[in-house]
Amino acid sequence: METVDPLELAAELRLAIGTLVRRLRVDDELPQNQAAVLGWLVREGPRTTSELAALQRVRHQSMARTVSLLTEAGLVEQQRHATDGRKLLVAATGTGIAALQAQRSRREGSIAAAISERLTPQEQRQLRDGVALLRRLA
C-alpha cells in the first residue's frame, strides 16, 4: 500500500481548495469581508461591532467601516441592545439574508454543475466520501 506524506497532501489540498474558492468568488456580488460578517450574523445572531471585529480578527475601525457599508446597502441594521442601551447590535436584515443565500446558492450551483460535468458517477461518490473526511479535519 502506498505511503502518503501528510505534509505533501496538505500542500496539495490547500492549493486545490484555494483555487476552487478563488474561482467561486469571481462572480460574487458581496465582497468577502462583507459576506463573512453577514454569515456570522445569520448563524450566530446580532453582535456588536467589537464582537464582529474579534470574530474576524480585524481592528474595530476596519469592522466599523464594513458595518457602515453593509448598513448603507440595507444588508444589516443597528439596534439597541436589549439590556444595555449603550450598546448597538448589528443584525442582518431580510435583504442581507437573501443576498447571502443568493451568493451561497450561486456558488453551490457552480460546484454542482462542475461535479455533474467533470466527474464520473464513481468519482462523485469518492468526492462525497471525501467531504466527510474534510469535515473531520475542520
mmCIF file with all atom_site columns, C-alpha atoms in Angstrom:
data_model
loop_
_atom_site.group_PDB
_atom_site.id
_atom_site.type_symbol
_atom_site.label_atom_id
_atom_site.label_alt_id
_atom_site.label_comp_id
_atom_site.label_asym_id
_atom_site.label_entity_id
_atom_site.label_seq_id
_atom_site.pdbx_PDB_ins_code
_atom_site.Cartn_x
_atom_site.Cartn_y
_atom_site.Cartn_z
_atom_site.occupancy
_atom_site.B_iso_or_equiv
_atom_site.pdbx_formal_charge
_atom_site.auth_seq_id
_atom_site.auth_comp_id
_atom_site.auth_asym_id
_atom_site.auth_atom_id
_atom_site.pdbx_PDB_model_num
ATOM 1   C CA . MET A 1 1   ? 0.000   0.000  0.000   1.00 0.00 ? 1   MET A CA 1
ATOM 2   C CA . GLU A 1 2   ? 1.253   3.470  -0.939  1.00 0.00 ? 2   GLU A CA 1
ATOM 3   C CA . THR A 1 3   ? 2.538   5.668  1.894   1.00 0.00 ? 3   THR A CA 1
ATOM 4   C CA . VAL A 1 4   ? 1.115   9.186  1.989   1.00 0.00 ? 4   VAL A CA 1
ATOM 5   C CA . ASP A 1 5   ? 3.214   12.162 3.071   1.00 0.00 ? 5   ASP A CA 1
ATOM 6   C CA . PRO A 1 6   ? 0.808   14.265 5.200   1.00 0.00 ? 6   PRO A CA 1
ATOM 7   C CA . LEU A 1 7   ? 2.752   17.476 4.518   1.00 0.00 ? 7   LEU A CA 1
ATOM 8   C CA . GLU A 1 8   ? 2.666   16.946 0.758   1.00 0.00 ? 8   GLU A CA 1
ATOM 9   C CA . LEU A 1 9   ? -1.027  16.053 0.884   1.00 0.00 ? 9   LEU A CA 1
ATOM 10  C CA . ALA A 1 10  ? -1.718  19.166 2.986   1.00 0.00 ? 10  ALA A CA 1
ATOM 11  C CA . ALA A 1 11  ? 0.011   21.366 0.404   1.00 0.00 ? 11  ALA A CA 1
ATOM 12  C CA . GLU A 1 12  ? -1.966  19.809 -2.457  1.00 0.00 ? 12  GLU A CA 1
ATOM 13  C CA . LEU A 1 13  ? -5.225  20.160 -0.538  1.00 0.00 ? 13  LEU A CA 1
ATOM 14  C CA . ARG A 1 14  ? -4.534  23.813 0.322   1.00 0.00 ? 14  ARG A CA 1
ATOM 15  C CA . LEU A 1 15  ? -3.774  24.575 -3.323  1.00 0.00 ? 15  LEU A CA 1
ATOM 16  C CA . ALA A 1 16  ? -6.878  22.781 -4.640  1.00 0.00 ? 16  ALA A CA 1
ATOM 17  C CA . ILE A 1 17  ? -9.235  24.371 -2.112  1.00 0.00 ? 17  ILE A CA 1
ATOM 18  C CA . GLY A 1 18  ? -7.685  27.802 -2.655  1.00 0.00 ? 18  GLY A CA 1
ATOM 19  C CA . THR A 1 19  ? -8.120  27.545 -6.420  1.00 0.00 ? 19  THR A CA 1
ATOM 20  C CA . LEU A 1 20  ? -11.730 26.398 -6.041  1.00 0.00 ? 20  LEU A CA 1
ATOM 21  C CA . VAL A 1 21  ? -12.574 29.227 -3.626  1.00 0.00 ? 21  VAL A CA 1
ATOM 22  C CA . ARG A 1 22  ? -10.980 31.875 -5.870  1.00 0.00 ? 22  ARG A CA 1
ATOM 23  C CA . ARG A 1 23  ? -12.940 30.612 -8.890  1.00 0.00 ? 23  ARG A CA 1
ATOM 24  C CA . LEU A 1 24  ? -16.188 30.700 -6.927  1.00 0.00 ? 24  LEU A CA 1
ATOM 25  C CA . ARG A 1 25  ? -15.549 34.259 -5.716  1.00 0.00 ? 25  ARG A CA 1
ATOM 26  C CA . VAL A 1 26  ? -15.157 35.691 -9.228  1.00 0.00 ? 26  VAL A CA 1
ATOM 27  C CA . ASP A 1 27  ? -18.897 36.274 -9.649  1.00 0.00 ? 27  ASP A CA 1
ATOM 28  C CA . ASP A 1 28  ? -19.634 37.240 -6.044  1.00 0.00 ? 28  ASP A CA 1
ATOM 29  C CA . GLU A 1 29  ? -21.590 40.432 -5.600  1.00 0.00 ? 29  GLU A CA 1
ATOM 30  C CA . LEU A 1 30  ? -20.682 40.729 -1.932  1.00 0.00 ? 30  LEU A CA 1
ATOM 31  C CA . PRO A 1 31  ? -17.032 41.342 -1.068  1.00 0.00 ? 31  PRO A CA 1
ATOM 32  C CA . GLN A 1 32  ? -15.581 38.541 1.049   1.00 0.00 ? 32  GLN A CA 1
ATOM 33  C CA . ASN A 1 33  ? -15.330 40.583 4.254   1.00 0.00 ? 33  ASN A CA 1
ATOM 34  C CA . GLN A 1 34  ? -18.978 41.660 3.990   1.00 0.00 ? 34  GLN A CA 1
ATOM 35  C CA . ALA A 1 35  ? -20.167 38.138 3.198   1.00 0.00 ? 35  ALA A CA 1
ATOM 36  C CA . ALA A 1 36  ? -18.209 36.822 6.188   1.00 0.00 ? 36  ALA A CA 1
ATOM 37  C CA . VAL A 1 37  ? -19.851 39.340 8.534   1.00 0.00 ? 37  VAL A CA 1
ATOM 38  C CA . LEU A 1 38  ? -23.299 38.526 7.168   1.00 0.00 ? 38  LEU A CA 1
ATOM 39  C CA . GLY A 1 39  ? -22.537 34.831 7.621   1.00 0.00 ? 39  GLY A CA 1
ATOM 40  C CA . TRP A 1 40  ? -21.689 35.369 11.298  1.00 0.00 ? 40  TRP A CA 1
ATOM 41  C CA . LEU A 1 41  ? -24.839 37.418 11.858  1.00 0.00 ? 41  LEU A CA 1
ATOM 42  C CA . VAL A 1 42  ? -27.084 34.879 10.144  1.00 0.00 ? 42  VAL A CA 1
ATOM 43  C CA . ARG A 1 43  ? -25.548 31.921 12.012  1.00 0.00 ? 43  ARG A CA 1
ATOM 44  C CA . GLU A 1 44  ? -24.975 33.485 15.424  1.00 0.00 ? 44  GLU A CA 1
ATOM 45  C CA . GLY A 1 45  ? -27.452 36.367 15.615  1.00 0.00 ? 45  GLY A CA 1
ATOM 46  C CA . PRO A 1 46  ? -26.874 40.060 16.321  1.00 0.00 ? 46  PRO A CA 1
ATOM 47  C CA . ARG A 1 47  ? -23.440 41.129 17.562  1.00 0.00 ? 47  ARG A CA 1
ATOM 48  C CA . THR A 1 48  ? -21.688 44.357 18.449  1.00 0.00 ? 48  THR A CA 1
ATOM 49  C CA . THR A 1 49  ? -19.128 45.813 16.086  1.00 0.00 ? 49  THR A CA 1
ATOM 50  C CA . SER A 1 50  ? -16.422 44.937 18.619  1.00 0.00 ? 50  SER A CA 1
ATOM 51  C CA . GLU A 1 51  ? -17.569 41.319 18.759  1.00 0.00 ? 51  GLU A CA 1
ATOM 52  C CA . LEU A 1 52  ? -17.597 41.112 14.954  1.00 0.00 ? 52  LEU A CA 1
ATOM 53  C CA . ALA A 1 53  ? -14.085 42.596 14.817  1.00 0.00 ? 53  ALA A CA 1
ATOM 54  C CA . ALA A 1 54  ? -12.859 39.957 17.258  1.00 0.00 ? 54  ALA A CA 1
ATOM 55  C CA . LEU A 1 55  ? -14.553 37.153 15.306  1.00 0.00 ? 55  LEU A CA 1
ATOM 56  C CA . GLN A 1 56  ? -12.998 38.332 12.043  1.00 0.00 ? 56  GLN A CA 1
ATOM 57  C CA . ARG A 1 57  ? -9.671  39.185 13.701  1.00 0.00 ? 57  ARG A CA 1
ATOM 58  C CA . VAL A 1 58  ? -9.626  42.734 12.392  1.00 0.00 ? 58  VAL A CA 1
ATOM 59  C CA . ARG A 1 59  ? -9.365  46.124 14.059  1.00 0.00 ? 59  ARG A CA 1
ATOM 60  C CA . HIS A 1 60  ? -12.524 47.779 15.348  1.00 0.00 ? 60  HIS A CA 1
ATOM 61  C CA . GLN A 1 61  ? -12.116 50.618 12.834  1.00 0.00 ? 61  GLN A CA 1
ATOM 62  C CA . SER A 1 62  ? -11.996 48.177 9.924   1.00 0.00 ? 62  SER A CA 1
ATOM 63  C CA . MET A 1 63  ? -15.115 46.413 11.131  1.00 0.00 ? 63  MET A CA 1
ATOM 64  C CA . ALA A 1 64  ? -16.893 49.737 11.676  1.00 0.00 ? 64  ALA A CA 1
ATOM 65  C CA . ARG A 1 65  ? -16.250 50.548 8.007   1.00 0.00 ? 65  ARG A CA 1
ATOM 66  C CA . THR A 1 66  ? -17.555 47.140 6.900   1.00 0.00 ? 66  THR A CA 1
ATOM 67  C CA . VAL A 1 67  ? -20.670 47.545 9.071   1.00 0.00 ? 67  VAL A CA 1
ATOM 68  C CA . SER A 1 68  ? -21.183 51.030 7.633   1.00 0.00 ? 68  SER A CA 1
ATOM 69  C CA . LEU A 1 69  ? -21.044 49.694 4.061   1.00 0.00 ? 69  LEU A CA 1
ATOM 70  C CA . LEU A 1 70  ? -23.437 46.866 4.915   1.00 0.00 ? 70  LEU A CA 1
ATOM 71  C CA . THR A 1 71  ? -25.814 49.332 6.593   1.00 0.00 ? 71  THR A CA 1
ATOM 72  C CA . GLU A 1 72  ? -25.742 51.698 3.599   1.00 0.00 ? 72  GLU A CA 1
ATOM 73  C CA . ALA A 1 73  ? -26.585 48.739 1.337   1.00 0.00 ? 73  ALA A CA 1
ATOM 74  C CA . GLY A 1 74  ? -29.516 47.769 3.576   1.00 0.00 ? 74  GLY A CA 1
ATOM 75  C CA . LEU A 1 75  ? -27.975 44.390 4.374   1.00 0.00 ? 75  LEU A CA 1
ATOM 76  C CA . VAL A 1 76  ? -27.683 44.997 8.126   1.00 0.00 ? 76  VAL A CA 1
ATOM 77  C CA . GLU A 1 77  ? -29.304 47.287 10.643  1.00 0.00 ? 77  GLU A CA 1
ATOM 78  C CA . GLN A 1 78  ? -28.202 48.529 14.008  1.00 0.00 ? 78  GLN A CA 1
ATOM 79  C CA . GLN A 1 79  ? -30.443 48.186 17.047  1.00 0.00 ? 79  GLN A CA 1
ATOM 80  C CA . ARG A 1 80  ? -30.107 48.972 20.726  1.00 0.00 ? 80  ARG A CA 1
ATOM 81  C CA . HIS A 1 81  ? -29.014 46.133 22.993  1.00 0.00 ? 81  HIS A CA 1
ATOM 82  C CA . ALA A 1 82  ? -31.990 44.787 24.993  1.00 0.00 ? 82  ALA A CA 1
ATOM 83  C CA . THR A 1 83  ? -30.300 45.030 28.397  1.00 0.00 ? 83  THR A CA 1
ATOM 84  C CA . ASP A 1 84  ? -27.545 47.614 27.806  1.00 0.00 ? 84  ASP A CA 1
ATOM 85  C CA . GLY A 1 85  ? -28.860 50.644 25.963  1.00 0.00 ? 85  GLY A CA 1
ATOM 86  C CA . ARG A 1 86  ? -25.336 51.980 25.489  1.00 0.00 ? 86  ARG A CA 1
ATOM 87  C CA . LYS A 1 87  ? -24.523 49.154 23.084  1.00 0.00 ? 87  LYS A CA 1
ATOM 88  C CA . LEU A 1 88  ? -25.586 48.873 19.465  1.00 0.00 ? 88  LEU A CA 1
ATOM 89  C CA . LEU A 1 89  ? -26.100 45.450 17.949  1.00 0.00 ? 89  LEU A CA 1
ATOM 90  C CA . VAL A 1 90  ? -25.652 44.745 14.265  1.00 0.00 ? 90  VAL A CA 1
ATOM 91  C CA . ALA A 1 91  ? -28.290 42.419 12.805  1.00 0.00 ? 91  ALA A CA 1
ATOM 92  C CA . ALA A 1 92  ? -28.784 41.025 9.304   1.00 0.00 ? 92  ALA A CA 1
ATOM 93  C CA . THR A 1 93  ? -31.856 42.355 7.519   1.00 0.00 ? 93  THR A CA 1
ATOM 94  C CA . GLY A 1 94  ? -34.128 40.261 5.319   1.00 0.00 ? 94  GLY A CA 1
ATOM 95  C CA . THR A 1 95  ? -32.350 41.773 2.328   1.00 0.00 ? 95  THR A CA 1
ATOM 96  C CA . GLY A 1 96  ? -28.969 40.805 3.806   1.00 0.00 ? 96  GLY A CA 1
ATOM 97  C CA . ILE A 1 97  ? -30.076 37.245 4.465   1.00 0.00 ? 97  ILE A CA 1
ATOM 98  C CA . ALA A 1 98  ? -31.435 36.976 0.917   1.00 0.00 ? 98  ALA A CA 1
ATOM 99  C CA . ALA A 1 99  ? -28.196 38.366 -0.573  1.00 0.00 ? 99  ALA A CA 1
ATOM 100 C CA . LEU A 1 100 ? -26.099 35.889 1.396   1.00 0.00 ? 100 LEU A CA 1
ATOM 101 C CA . GLN A 1 101 ? -28.357 32.982 0.445   1.00 0.00 ? 101 GLN A CA 1
ATOM 102 C CA . ALA A 1 102 ? -28.259 34.018 -3.229  1.00 0.00 ? 102 ALA A CA 1
ATOM 103 C CA . GLN A 1 103 ? -24.462 34.107 -3.186  1.00 0.00 ? 103 GLN A CA 1
ATOM 104 C CA . ARG A 1 104 ? -24.297 30.714 -1.496  1.00 0.00 ? 104 ARG A CA 1
ATOM 105 C CA . SER A 1 105 ? -26.832 29.238 -3.924  1.00 0.00 ? 105 SER A CA 1
ATOM 106 C CA . ARG A 1 106 ? -24.867 30.541 -6.907  1.00 0.00 ? 106 ARG A CA 1
ATOM 107 C CA . ARG A 1 107 ? -21.669 29.015 -5.548  1.00 0.00 ? 107 ARG A CA 1
ATOM 108 C CA . GLU A 1 108 ? -23.369 25.694 -4.806  1.00 0.00 ? 108 GLU A CA 1
ATOM 109 C CA . GLY A 1 109 ? -24.880 25.691 -8.297  1.00 0.00 ? 109 GLY A CA 1
ATOM 110 C CA . SER A 1 110 ? -21.450 26.262 -9.840  1.00 0.00 ? 110 SER A CA 1
ATOM 111 C CA . ILE A 1 111 ? -19.967 23.415 -7.821  1.00 0.00 ? 111 ILE A CA 1
ATOM 112 C CA . ALA A 1 112 ? -22.884 21.100 -8.646  1.00 0.00 ? 112 ALA A CA 1
ATOM 113 C CA . ALA A 1 113 ? -22.540 21.859 -12.360 1.00 0.00 ? 113 ALA A CA 1
ATOM 114 C CA . ALA A 1 114 ? -18.804 21.128 -12.256 1.00 0.00 ? 114 ALA A CA 1
ATOM 115 C CA . ILE A 1 115 ? -19.415 17.874 -10.365 1.00 0.00 ? 115 ILE A CA 1
ATOM 116 C CA . SER A 1 116 ? -22.021 16.767 -12.911 1.00 0.00 ? 116 SER A CA 1
ATOM 117 C CA . GLU A 1 117 ? -19.974 17.790 -15.942 1.00 0.00 ? 117 GLU A CA 1
ATOM 118 C CA . ARG A 1 118 ? -16.459 16.782 -14.906 1.00 0.00 ? 118 ARG A CA 1
ATOM 119 C CA . LEU A 1 119 ? -16.754 13.770 -12.591 1.00 0.00 ? 119 LEU A CA 1
ATOM 120 C CA . THR A 1 120 ? -17.887 10.251 -13.301 1.00 0.00 ? 120 THR A CA 1
ATOM 121 C CA . PRO A 1 121 ? -20.514 8.721  -11.013 1.00 0.00 ? 121 PRO A CA 1
ATOM 122 C CA . GLN A 1 122 ? -17.749 6.794  -9.212  1.00 0.00 ? 122 GLN A CA 1
ATOM 123 C CA . GLU A 1 123 ? -15.717 9.986  -8.735  1.00 0.00 ? 123 GLU A CA 1
ATOM 124 C CA . GLN A 1 124 ? -18.832 11.735 -7.414  1.00 0.00 ? 124 GLN A CA 1
ATOM 125 C CA . ARG A 1 125 ? -19.187 9.017  -4.762  1.00 0.00 ? 125 ARG A CA 1
ATOM 126 C CA . GLN A 1 126 ? -15.495 9.359  -3.893  1.00 0.00 ? 126 GLN A CA 1
ATOM 127 C CA . LEU A 1 127 ? -15.939 13.106 -3.520  1.00 0.00 ? 127 LEU A CA 1
ATOM 128 C CA . ARG A 1 128 ? -18.965 12.568 -1.266  1.00 0.00 ? 128 ARG A CA 1
ATOM 129 C CA . ASP A 1 129 ? -16.846 10.328 0.948   1.00 0.00 ? 129 ASP A CA 1
ATOM 130 C CA . GLY A 1 130 ? -14.056 12.895 0.891   1.00 0.00 ? 130 GLY A CA 1
ATOM 131 C CA . VAL A 1 131 ? -16.391 15.609 2.210   1.00 0.00 ? 131 VAL A CA 1
ATOM 132 C CA . ALA A 1 132 ? -16.846 13.585 5.397   1.00 0.00 ? 132 ALA A CA 1
ATOM 133 C CA . LEU A 1 133 ? -13.069 13.467 5.790   1.00 0.00 ? 133 LEU A CA 1
ATOM 134 C CA . LEU A 1 134 ? -12.784 17.220 5.257   1.00 0.00 ? 134 LEU A CA 1
ATOM 135 C CA . ARG A 1 135 ? -15.380 17.779 7.981   1.00 0.00 ? 135 ARG A CA 1
ATOM 136 C CA . ARG A 1 136 ? -13.256 15.715 10.346  1.00 0.00 ? 136 ARG A CA 1
ATOM 137 C CA . LEU A 1 137 ? -10.242 17.894 9.552   1.00 0.00 ? 137 LEU A CA 1
ATOM 138 C CA . ALA A 1 138 ? -12.262 21.053 10.169  1.00 0.00 ? 138 ALA A CA 1
#
